[in-house]
Coordinates of N, CA and C in Angstrom, one line a residue:
Chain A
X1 N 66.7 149.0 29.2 CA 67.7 148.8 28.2 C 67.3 147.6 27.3
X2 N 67.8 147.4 26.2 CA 68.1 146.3 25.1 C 67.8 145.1 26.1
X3 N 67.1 144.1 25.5 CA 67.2 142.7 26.1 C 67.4 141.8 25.4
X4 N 68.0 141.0 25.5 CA 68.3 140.1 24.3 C 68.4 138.4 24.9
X5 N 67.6 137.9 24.5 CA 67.2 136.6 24.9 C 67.8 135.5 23.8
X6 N 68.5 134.4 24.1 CA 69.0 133.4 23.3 C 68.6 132.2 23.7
X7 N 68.3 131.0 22.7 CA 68.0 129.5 23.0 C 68.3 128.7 21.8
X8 N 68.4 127.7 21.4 CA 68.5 126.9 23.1 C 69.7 127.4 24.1
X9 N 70.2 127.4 25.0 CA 71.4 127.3 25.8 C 72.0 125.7 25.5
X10 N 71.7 125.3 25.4 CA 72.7 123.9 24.9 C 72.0 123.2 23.9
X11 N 73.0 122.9 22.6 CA 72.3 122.4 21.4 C 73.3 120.8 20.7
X12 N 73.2 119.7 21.1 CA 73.6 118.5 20.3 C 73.0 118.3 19.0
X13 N 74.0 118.5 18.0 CA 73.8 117.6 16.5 C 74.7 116.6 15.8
X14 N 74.1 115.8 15.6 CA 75.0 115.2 14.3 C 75.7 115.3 13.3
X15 N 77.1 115.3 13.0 CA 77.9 115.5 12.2 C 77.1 115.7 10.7
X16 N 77.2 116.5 10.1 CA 76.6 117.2 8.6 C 74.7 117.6 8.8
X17 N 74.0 117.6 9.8 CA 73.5 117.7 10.4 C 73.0 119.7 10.5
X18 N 72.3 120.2 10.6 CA 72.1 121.8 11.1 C 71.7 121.8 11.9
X19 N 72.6 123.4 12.5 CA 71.9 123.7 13.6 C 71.4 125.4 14.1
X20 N 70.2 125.0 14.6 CA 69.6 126.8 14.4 C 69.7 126.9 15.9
X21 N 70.1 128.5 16.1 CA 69.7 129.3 17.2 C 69.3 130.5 17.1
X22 N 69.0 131.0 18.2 CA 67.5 132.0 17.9 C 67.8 133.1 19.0
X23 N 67.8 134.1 18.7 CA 67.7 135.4 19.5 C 66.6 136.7 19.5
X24 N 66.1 136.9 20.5 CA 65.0 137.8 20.5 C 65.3 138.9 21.0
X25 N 65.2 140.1 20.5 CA 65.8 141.4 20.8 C 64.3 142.4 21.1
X26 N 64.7 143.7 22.5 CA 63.3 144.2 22.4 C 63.3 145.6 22.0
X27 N 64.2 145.7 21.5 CA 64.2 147.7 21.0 C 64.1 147.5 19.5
X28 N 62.9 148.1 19.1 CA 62.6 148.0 17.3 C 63.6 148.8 17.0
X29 N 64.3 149.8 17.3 CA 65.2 150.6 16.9 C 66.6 150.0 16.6
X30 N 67.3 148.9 17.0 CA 68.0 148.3 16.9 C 68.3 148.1 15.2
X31 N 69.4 148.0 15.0 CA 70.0 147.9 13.3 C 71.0 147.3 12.9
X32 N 71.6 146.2 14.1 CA 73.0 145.4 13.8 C 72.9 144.7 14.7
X33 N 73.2 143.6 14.0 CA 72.9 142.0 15.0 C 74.0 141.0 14.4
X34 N 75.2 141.3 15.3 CA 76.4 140.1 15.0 C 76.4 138.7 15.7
X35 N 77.0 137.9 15.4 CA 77.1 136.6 15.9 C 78.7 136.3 16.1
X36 N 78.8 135.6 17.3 CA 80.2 135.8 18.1 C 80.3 134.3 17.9
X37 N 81.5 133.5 17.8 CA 82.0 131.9 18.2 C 83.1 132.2 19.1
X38 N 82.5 131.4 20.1 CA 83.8 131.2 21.5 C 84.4 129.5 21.7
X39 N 85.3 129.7 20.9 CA 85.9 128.2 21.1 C 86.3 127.8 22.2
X40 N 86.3 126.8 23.1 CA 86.8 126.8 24.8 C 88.2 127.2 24.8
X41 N 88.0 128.0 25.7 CA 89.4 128.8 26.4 C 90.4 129.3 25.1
X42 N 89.1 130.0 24.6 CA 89.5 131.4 23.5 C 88.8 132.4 23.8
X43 N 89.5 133.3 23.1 CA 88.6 134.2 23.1 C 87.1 134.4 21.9
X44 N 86.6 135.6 22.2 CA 85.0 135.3 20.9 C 85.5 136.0 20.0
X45 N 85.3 135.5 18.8 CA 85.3 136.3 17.3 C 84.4 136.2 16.4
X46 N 84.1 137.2 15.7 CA 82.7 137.3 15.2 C 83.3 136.9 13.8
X47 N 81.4 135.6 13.8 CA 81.3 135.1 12.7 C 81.0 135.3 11.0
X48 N 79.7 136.4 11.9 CA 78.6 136.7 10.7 C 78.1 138.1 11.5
X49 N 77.6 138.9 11.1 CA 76.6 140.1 11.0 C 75.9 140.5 10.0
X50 N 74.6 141.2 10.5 CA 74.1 141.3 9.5 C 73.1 142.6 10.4
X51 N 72.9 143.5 9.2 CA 72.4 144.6 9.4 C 70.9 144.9 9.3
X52 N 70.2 145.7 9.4 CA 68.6 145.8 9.6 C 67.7 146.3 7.7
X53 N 68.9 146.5 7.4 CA 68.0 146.7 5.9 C 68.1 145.5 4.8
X54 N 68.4 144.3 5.6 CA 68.5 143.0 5.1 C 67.7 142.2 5.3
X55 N 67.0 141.0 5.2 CA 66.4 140.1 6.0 C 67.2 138.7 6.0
X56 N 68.3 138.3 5.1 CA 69.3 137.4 5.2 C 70.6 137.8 4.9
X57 N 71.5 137.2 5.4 CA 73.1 137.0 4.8 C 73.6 135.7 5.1
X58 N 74.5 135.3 3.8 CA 75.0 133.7 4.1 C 76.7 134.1 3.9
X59 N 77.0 133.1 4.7 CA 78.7 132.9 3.6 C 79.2 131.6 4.1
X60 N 79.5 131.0 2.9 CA 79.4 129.4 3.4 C 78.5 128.6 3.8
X61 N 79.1 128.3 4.8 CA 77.8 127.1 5.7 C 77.0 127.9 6.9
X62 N 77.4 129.1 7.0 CA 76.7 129.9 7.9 C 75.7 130.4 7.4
X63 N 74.5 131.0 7.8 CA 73.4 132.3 7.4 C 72.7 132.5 8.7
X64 N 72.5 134.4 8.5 CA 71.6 134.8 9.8 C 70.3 135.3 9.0
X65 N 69.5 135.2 9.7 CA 68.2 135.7 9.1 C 67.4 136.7 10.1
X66 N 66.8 137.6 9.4 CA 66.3 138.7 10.5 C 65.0 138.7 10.6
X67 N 64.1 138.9 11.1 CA 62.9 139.3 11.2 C 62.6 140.2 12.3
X68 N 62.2 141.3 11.7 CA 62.5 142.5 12.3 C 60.9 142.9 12.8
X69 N 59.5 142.4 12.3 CA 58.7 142.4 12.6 C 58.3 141.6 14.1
X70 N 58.9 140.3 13.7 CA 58.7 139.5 14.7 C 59.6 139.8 16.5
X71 N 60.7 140.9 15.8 CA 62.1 140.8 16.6 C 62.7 139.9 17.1
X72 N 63.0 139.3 16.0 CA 63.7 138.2 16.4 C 65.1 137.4 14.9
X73 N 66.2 137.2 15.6 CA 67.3 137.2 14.1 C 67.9 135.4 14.9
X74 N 68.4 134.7 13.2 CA 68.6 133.5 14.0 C 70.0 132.9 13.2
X75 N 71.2 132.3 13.9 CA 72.0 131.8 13.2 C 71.3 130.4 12.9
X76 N 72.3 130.4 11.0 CA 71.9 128.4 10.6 C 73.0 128.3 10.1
X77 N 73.8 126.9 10.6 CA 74.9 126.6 10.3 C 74.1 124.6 10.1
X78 N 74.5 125.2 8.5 CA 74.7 123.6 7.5 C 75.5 122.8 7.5
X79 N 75.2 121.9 7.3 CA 76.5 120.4 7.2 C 77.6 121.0 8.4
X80 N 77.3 120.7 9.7 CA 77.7 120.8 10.6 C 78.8 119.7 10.7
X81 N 80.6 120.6 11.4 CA 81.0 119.8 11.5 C 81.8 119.6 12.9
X82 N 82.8 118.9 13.6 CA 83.3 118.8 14.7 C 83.8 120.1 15.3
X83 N 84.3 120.9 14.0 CA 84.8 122.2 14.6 C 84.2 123.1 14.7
X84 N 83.0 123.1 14.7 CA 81.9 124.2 14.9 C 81.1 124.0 16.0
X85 N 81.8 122.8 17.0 CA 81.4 122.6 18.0 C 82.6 123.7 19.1
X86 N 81.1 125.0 19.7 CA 81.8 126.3 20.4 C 80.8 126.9 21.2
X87 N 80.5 127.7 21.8 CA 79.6 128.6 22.3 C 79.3 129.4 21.5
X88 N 78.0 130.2 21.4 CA 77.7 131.0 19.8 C 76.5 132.3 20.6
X89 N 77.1 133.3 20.5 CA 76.7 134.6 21.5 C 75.7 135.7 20.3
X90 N 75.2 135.6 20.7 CA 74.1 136.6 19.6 C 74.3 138.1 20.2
X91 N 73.9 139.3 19.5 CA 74.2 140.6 20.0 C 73.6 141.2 19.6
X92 N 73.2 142.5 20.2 CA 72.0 144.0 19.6 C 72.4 145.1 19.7
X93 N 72.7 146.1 19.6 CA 72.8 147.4 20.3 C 72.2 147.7 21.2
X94 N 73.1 148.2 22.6 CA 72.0 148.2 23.5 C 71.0 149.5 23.6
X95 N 70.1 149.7 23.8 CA 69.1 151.0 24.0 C 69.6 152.1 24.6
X96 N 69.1 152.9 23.5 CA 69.8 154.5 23.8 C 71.2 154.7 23.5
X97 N 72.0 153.7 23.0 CA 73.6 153.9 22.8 C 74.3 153.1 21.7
X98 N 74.8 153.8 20.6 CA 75.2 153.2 19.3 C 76.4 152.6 20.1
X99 N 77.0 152.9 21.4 CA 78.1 152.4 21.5 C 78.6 151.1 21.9
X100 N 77.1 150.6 22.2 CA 77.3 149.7 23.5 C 76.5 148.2 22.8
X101 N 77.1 146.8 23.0 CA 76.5 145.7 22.6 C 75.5 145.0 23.4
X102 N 74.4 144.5 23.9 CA 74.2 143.7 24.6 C 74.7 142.3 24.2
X103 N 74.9 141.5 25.0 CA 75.3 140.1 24.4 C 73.9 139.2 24.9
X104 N 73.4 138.2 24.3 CA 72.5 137.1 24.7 C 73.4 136.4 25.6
X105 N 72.9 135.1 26.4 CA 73.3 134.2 27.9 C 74.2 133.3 26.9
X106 N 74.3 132.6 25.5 CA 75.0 131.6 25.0 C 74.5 131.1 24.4
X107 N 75.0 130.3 23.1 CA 74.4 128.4 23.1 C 75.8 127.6 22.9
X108 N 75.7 126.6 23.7 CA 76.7 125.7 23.6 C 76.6 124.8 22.2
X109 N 77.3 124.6 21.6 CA 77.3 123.9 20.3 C 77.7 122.6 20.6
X110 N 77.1 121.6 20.4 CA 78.2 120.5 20.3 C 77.5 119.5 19.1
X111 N 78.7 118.9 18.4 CA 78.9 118.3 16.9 C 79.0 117.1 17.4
X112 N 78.4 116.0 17.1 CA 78.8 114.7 17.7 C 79.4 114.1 16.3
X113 N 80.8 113.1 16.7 CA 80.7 112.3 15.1 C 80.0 111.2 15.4
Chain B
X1 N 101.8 141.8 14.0 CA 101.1 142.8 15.0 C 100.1 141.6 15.6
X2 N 100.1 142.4 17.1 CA 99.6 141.4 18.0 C 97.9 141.2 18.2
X3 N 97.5 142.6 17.6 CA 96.2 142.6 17.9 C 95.7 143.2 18.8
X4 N 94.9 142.9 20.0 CA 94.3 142.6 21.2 C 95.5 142.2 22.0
X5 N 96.0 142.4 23.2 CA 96.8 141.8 24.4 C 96.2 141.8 25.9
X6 N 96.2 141.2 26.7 CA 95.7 141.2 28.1 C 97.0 140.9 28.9
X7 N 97.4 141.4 30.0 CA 97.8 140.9 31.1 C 97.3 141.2 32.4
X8 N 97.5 140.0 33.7 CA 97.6 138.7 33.4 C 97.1 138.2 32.8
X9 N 97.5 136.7 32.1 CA 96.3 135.6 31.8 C 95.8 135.0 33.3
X10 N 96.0 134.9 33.8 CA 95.3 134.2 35.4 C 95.9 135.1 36.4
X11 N 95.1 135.5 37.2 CA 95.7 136.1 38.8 C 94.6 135.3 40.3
X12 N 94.7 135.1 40.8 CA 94.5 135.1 42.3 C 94.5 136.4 43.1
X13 N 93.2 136.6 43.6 CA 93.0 137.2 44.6 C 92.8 137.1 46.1
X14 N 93.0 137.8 47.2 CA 92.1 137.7 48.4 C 91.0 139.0 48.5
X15 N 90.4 138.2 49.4 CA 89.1 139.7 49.1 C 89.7 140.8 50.0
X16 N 89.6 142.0 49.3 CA 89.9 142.9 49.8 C 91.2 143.3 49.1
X17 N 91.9 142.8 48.3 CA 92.8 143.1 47.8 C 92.7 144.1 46.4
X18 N 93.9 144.8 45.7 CA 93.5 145.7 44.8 C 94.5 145.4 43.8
X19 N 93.7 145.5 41.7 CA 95.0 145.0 41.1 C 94.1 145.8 39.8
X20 N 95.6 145.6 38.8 CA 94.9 146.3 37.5 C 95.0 145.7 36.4
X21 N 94.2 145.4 35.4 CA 94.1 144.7 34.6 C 94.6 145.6 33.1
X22 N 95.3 144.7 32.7 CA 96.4 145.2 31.8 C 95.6 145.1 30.2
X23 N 95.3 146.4 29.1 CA 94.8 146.3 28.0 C 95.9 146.6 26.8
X24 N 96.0 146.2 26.2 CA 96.8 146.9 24.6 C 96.4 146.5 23.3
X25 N 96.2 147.4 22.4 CA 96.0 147.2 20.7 C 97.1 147.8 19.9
X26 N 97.2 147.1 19.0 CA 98.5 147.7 18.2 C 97.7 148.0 16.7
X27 N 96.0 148.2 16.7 CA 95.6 148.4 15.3 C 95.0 149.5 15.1
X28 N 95.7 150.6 15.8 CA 95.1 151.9 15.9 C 93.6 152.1 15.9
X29 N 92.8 151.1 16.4 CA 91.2 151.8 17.1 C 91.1 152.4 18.4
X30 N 90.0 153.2 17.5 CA 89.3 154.2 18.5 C 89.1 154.0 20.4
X31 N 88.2 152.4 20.0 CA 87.1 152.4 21.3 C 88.0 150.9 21.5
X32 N 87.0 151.3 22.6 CA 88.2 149.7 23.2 C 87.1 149.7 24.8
X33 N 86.9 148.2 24.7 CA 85.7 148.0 26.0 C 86.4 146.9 26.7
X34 N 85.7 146.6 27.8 CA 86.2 145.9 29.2 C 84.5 145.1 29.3
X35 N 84.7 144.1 29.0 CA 83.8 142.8 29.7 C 83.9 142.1 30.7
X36 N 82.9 141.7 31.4 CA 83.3 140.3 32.0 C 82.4 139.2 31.5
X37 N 82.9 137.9 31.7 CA 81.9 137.0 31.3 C 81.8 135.8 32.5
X38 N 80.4 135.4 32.9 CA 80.2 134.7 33.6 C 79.3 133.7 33.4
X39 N 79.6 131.9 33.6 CA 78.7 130.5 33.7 C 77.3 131.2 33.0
X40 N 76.8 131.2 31.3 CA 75.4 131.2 31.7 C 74.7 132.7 31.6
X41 N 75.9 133.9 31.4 CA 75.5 135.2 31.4 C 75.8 135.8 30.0
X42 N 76.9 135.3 29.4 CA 77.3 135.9 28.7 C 77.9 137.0 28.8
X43 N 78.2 137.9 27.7 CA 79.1 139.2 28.1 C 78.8 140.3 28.9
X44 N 79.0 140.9 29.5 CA 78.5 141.9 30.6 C 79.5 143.2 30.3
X45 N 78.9 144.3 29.8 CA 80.1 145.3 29.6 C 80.3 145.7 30.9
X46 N 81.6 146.4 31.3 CA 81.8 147.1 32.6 C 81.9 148.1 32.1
X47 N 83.2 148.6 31.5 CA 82.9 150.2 31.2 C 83.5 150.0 29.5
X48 N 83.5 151.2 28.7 CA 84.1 151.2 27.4 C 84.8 152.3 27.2
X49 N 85.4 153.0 26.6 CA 86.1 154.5 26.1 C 85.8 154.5 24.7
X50 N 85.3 155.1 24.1 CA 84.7 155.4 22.6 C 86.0 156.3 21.8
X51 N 86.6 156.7 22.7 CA 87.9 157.3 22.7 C 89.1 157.5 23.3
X52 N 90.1 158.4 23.2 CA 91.1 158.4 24.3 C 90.6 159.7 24.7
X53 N 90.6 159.9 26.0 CA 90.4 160.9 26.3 C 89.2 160.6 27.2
X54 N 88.1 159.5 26.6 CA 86.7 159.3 27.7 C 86.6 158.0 27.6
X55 N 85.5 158.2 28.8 CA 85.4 156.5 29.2 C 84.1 156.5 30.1
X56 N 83.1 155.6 29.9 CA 81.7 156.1 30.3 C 81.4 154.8 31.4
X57 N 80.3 154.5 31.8 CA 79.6 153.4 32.3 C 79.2 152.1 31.4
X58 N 79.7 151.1 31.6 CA 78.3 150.0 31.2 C 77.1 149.5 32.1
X59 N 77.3 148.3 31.6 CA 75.6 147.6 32.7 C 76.5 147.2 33.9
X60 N 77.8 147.0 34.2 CA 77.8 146.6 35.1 C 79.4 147.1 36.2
X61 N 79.6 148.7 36.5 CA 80.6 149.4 36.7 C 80.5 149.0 37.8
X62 N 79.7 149.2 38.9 CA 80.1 149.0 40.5 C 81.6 148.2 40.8
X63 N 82.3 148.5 41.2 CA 83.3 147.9 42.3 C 85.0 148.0 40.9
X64 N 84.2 148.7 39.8 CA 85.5 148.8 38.9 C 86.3 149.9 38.5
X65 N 87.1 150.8 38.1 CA 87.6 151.9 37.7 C 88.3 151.8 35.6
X66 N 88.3 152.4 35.2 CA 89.1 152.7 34.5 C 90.0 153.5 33.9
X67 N 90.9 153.3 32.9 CA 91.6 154.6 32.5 C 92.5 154.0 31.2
X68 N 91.7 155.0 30.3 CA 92.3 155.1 29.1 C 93.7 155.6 29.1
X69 N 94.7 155.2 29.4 CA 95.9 156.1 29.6 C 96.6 156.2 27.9
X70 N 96.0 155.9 26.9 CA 96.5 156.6 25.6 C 96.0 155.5 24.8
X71 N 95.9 155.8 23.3 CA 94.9 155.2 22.4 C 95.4 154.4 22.6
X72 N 96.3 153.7 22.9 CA 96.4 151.9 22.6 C 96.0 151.3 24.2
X73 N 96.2 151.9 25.2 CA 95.6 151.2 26.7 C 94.8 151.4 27.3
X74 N 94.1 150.4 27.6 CA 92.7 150.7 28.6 C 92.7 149.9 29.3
X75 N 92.9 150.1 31.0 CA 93.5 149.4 31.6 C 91.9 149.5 32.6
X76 N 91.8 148.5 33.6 CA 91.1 148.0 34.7 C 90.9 147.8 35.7
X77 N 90.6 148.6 36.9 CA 91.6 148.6 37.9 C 90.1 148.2 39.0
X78 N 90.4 146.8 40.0 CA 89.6 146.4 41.1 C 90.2 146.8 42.3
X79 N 89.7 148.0 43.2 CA 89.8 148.7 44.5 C 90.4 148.0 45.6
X80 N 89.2 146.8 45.5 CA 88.8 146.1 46.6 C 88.1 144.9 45.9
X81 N 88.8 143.5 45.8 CA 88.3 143.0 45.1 C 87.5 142.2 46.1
X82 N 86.3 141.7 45.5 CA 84.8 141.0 46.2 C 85.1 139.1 45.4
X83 N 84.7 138.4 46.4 CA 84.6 137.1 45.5 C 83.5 136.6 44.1
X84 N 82.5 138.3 44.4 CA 81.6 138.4 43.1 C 82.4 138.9 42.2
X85 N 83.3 139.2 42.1 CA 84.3 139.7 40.9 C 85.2 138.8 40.1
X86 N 85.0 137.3 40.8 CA 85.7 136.4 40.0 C 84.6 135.8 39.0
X87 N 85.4 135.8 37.9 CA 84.7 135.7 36.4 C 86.6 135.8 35.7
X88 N 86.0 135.5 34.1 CA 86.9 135.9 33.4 C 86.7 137.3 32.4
X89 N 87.6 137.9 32.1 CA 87.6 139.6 31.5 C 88.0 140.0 30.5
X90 N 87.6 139.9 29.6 CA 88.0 140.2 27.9 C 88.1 142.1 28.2
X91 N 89.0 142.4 27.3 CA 89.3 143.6 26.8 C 89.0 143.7 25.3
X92 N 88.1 144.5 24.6 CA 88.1 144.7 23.4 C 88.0 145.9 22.6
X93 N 87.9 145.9 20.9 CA 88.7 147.1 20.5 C 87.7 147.1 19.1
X94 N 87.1 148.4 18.6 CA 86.7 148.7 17.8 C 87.6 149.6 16.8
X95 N 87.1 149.6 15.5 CA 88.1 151.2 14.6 C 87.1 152.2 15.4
X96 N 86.6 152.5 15.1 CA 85.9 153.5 15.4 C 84.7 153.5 16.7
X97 N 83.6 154.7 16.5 CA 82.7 154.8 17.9 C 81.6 154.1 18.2
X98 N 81.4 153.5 16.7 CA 80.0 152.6 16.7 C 80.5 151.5 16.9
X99 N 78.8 150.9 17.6 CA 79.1 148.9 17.8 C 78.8 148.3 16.3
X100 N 78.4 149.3 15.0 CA 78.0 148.6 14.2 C 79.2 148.3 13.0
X101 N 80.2 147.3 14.1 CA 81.9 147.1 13.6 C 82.8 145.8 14.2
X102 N 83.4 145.0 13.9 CA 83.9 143.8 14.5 C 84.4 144.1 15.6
X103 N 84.0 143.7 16.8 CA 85.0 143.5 18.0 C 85.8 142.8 18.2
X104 N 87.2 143.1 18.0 CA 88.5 142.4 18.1 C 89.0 142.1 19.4
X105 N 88.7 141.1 19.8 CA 89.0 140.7 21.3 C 90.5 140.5 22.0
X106 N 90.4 140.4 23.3 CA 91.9 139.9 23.6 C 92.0 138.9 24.5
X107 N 92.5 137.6 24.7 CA 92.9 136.2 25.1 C 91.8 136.4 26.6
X108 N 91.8 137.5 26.9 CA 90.7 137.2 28.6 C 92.1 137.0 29.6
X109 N 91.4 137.5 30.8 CA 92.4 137.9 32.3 C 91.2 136.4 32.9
X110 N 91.6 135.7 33.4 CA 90.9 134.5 34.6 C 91.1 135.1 35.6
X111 N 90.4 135.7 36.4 CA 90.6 136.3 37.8 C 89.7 135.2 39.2
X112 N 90.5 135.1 39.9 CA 89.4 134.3 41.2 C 89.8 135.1 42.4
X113 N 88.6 135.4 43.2 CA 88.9 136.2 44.2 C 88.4 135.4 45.4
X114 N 89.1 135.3 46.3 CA 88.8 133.5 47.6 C 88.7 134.9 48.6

């Protein structure tokens, strides 16, 4: 099935500061890659997606970027601030089933002031 | 409208015990999945229903059941619960059959099985 690998697992930045995370997906067939924020003891809601006939999407301080050659798609979140300190779940379709998501293991966010 | 609902928010188990985990949407979609998440793993589907009426496998069904009992509930039911079954349990809900669509989550069940 679909694998989907995420890093760092824990990431410290600096207030206004960016921060990149990175996910590696292994089915070329794959065509939608969302990004999830889990604020502690919430639930996950998705931030940003972005689809396979793109190679970027922004809105705001967020953008995902795809590289579909490389297989690999990555969140960048700019001028980072206290509240965008969350867990941040990358996702693929899993292999052989439009129905199904894989999720990546996490990255812990944390915004220092 | 409420969205996503779960009940419980927290339950306690003993091993060997059996309970069902309570789903509801009030935004009239289709599919509606059952996670769990665990320290370090991320989401883990257990099972999903793409519809009312079916309901398939995910990556990780052993020791779970389900049942779409009508488009808005999809409920979760542990037999016999194991102390590998404590994790917490999102229930979630798509419009439609594809994952290429927002998953609308619900608050999570905390389950611990001692």
């Amino acid at each position: 099935g679909e694998n989907v690998e995420q890093h760092p697992s824990t990431l410290s930045v600096q207030e206004g500061d960016s921060a990149v995370i990175k996910c590696t997906y292994s089915d070329s067939a794959s065509n939608y890659f969302p990004w999830y924020k889990q604020e502690l003891g919430k639930r996950p809601q998705l931030i940003i997606d972005i689809r396979s006939n793109v190679g970027e999407k922004k809105d705001q301080r967020i953008a995902v970027t795809l590289n579909k050659t490389a297989k690999h798609f990555s969140l960048h979140i700019t001028e980072t601030q206290p509240e965008d300190s969350a867990v941040y779940f990358c996702a693929a379709p899993s292999s052989g089933s439009a129905r199904q998501l894989t999720f990546g293991s996490g990255t812990q966010l944390t915004v220092l002031p | 409208n409420a969205g996503v609902t779960q009940t419980p928010k927290f339950q306690v188990l003993k091993t060997g015990q059996s309970m069902t985990l309570q789903c509801a949407q009030d935004m009239n979609h289709n599919s509606m999945y059952w996670y769990r998440q665990d320290p370090g793993m991320g989401l883990r589907l257990i099972y999903y229903s793409a519809s009312e009426g079916t309901t398939d496998k995910g990556e990780v069904p052993n020791g779970y059941n389900v049942s779409r009992l009508n488009k808005r509930e999809f409920s979760l039911r542990l037999e016999s619960a194991a102390p590998s079954q404590t994790s917490v349990y999102f229930c979630a809900s798509i419009p439609l059959a594809g994952v290429r669509e927002t998953q609308y989550f619900g608050p999570g069940t905390r389950l611990l099985v001692l």
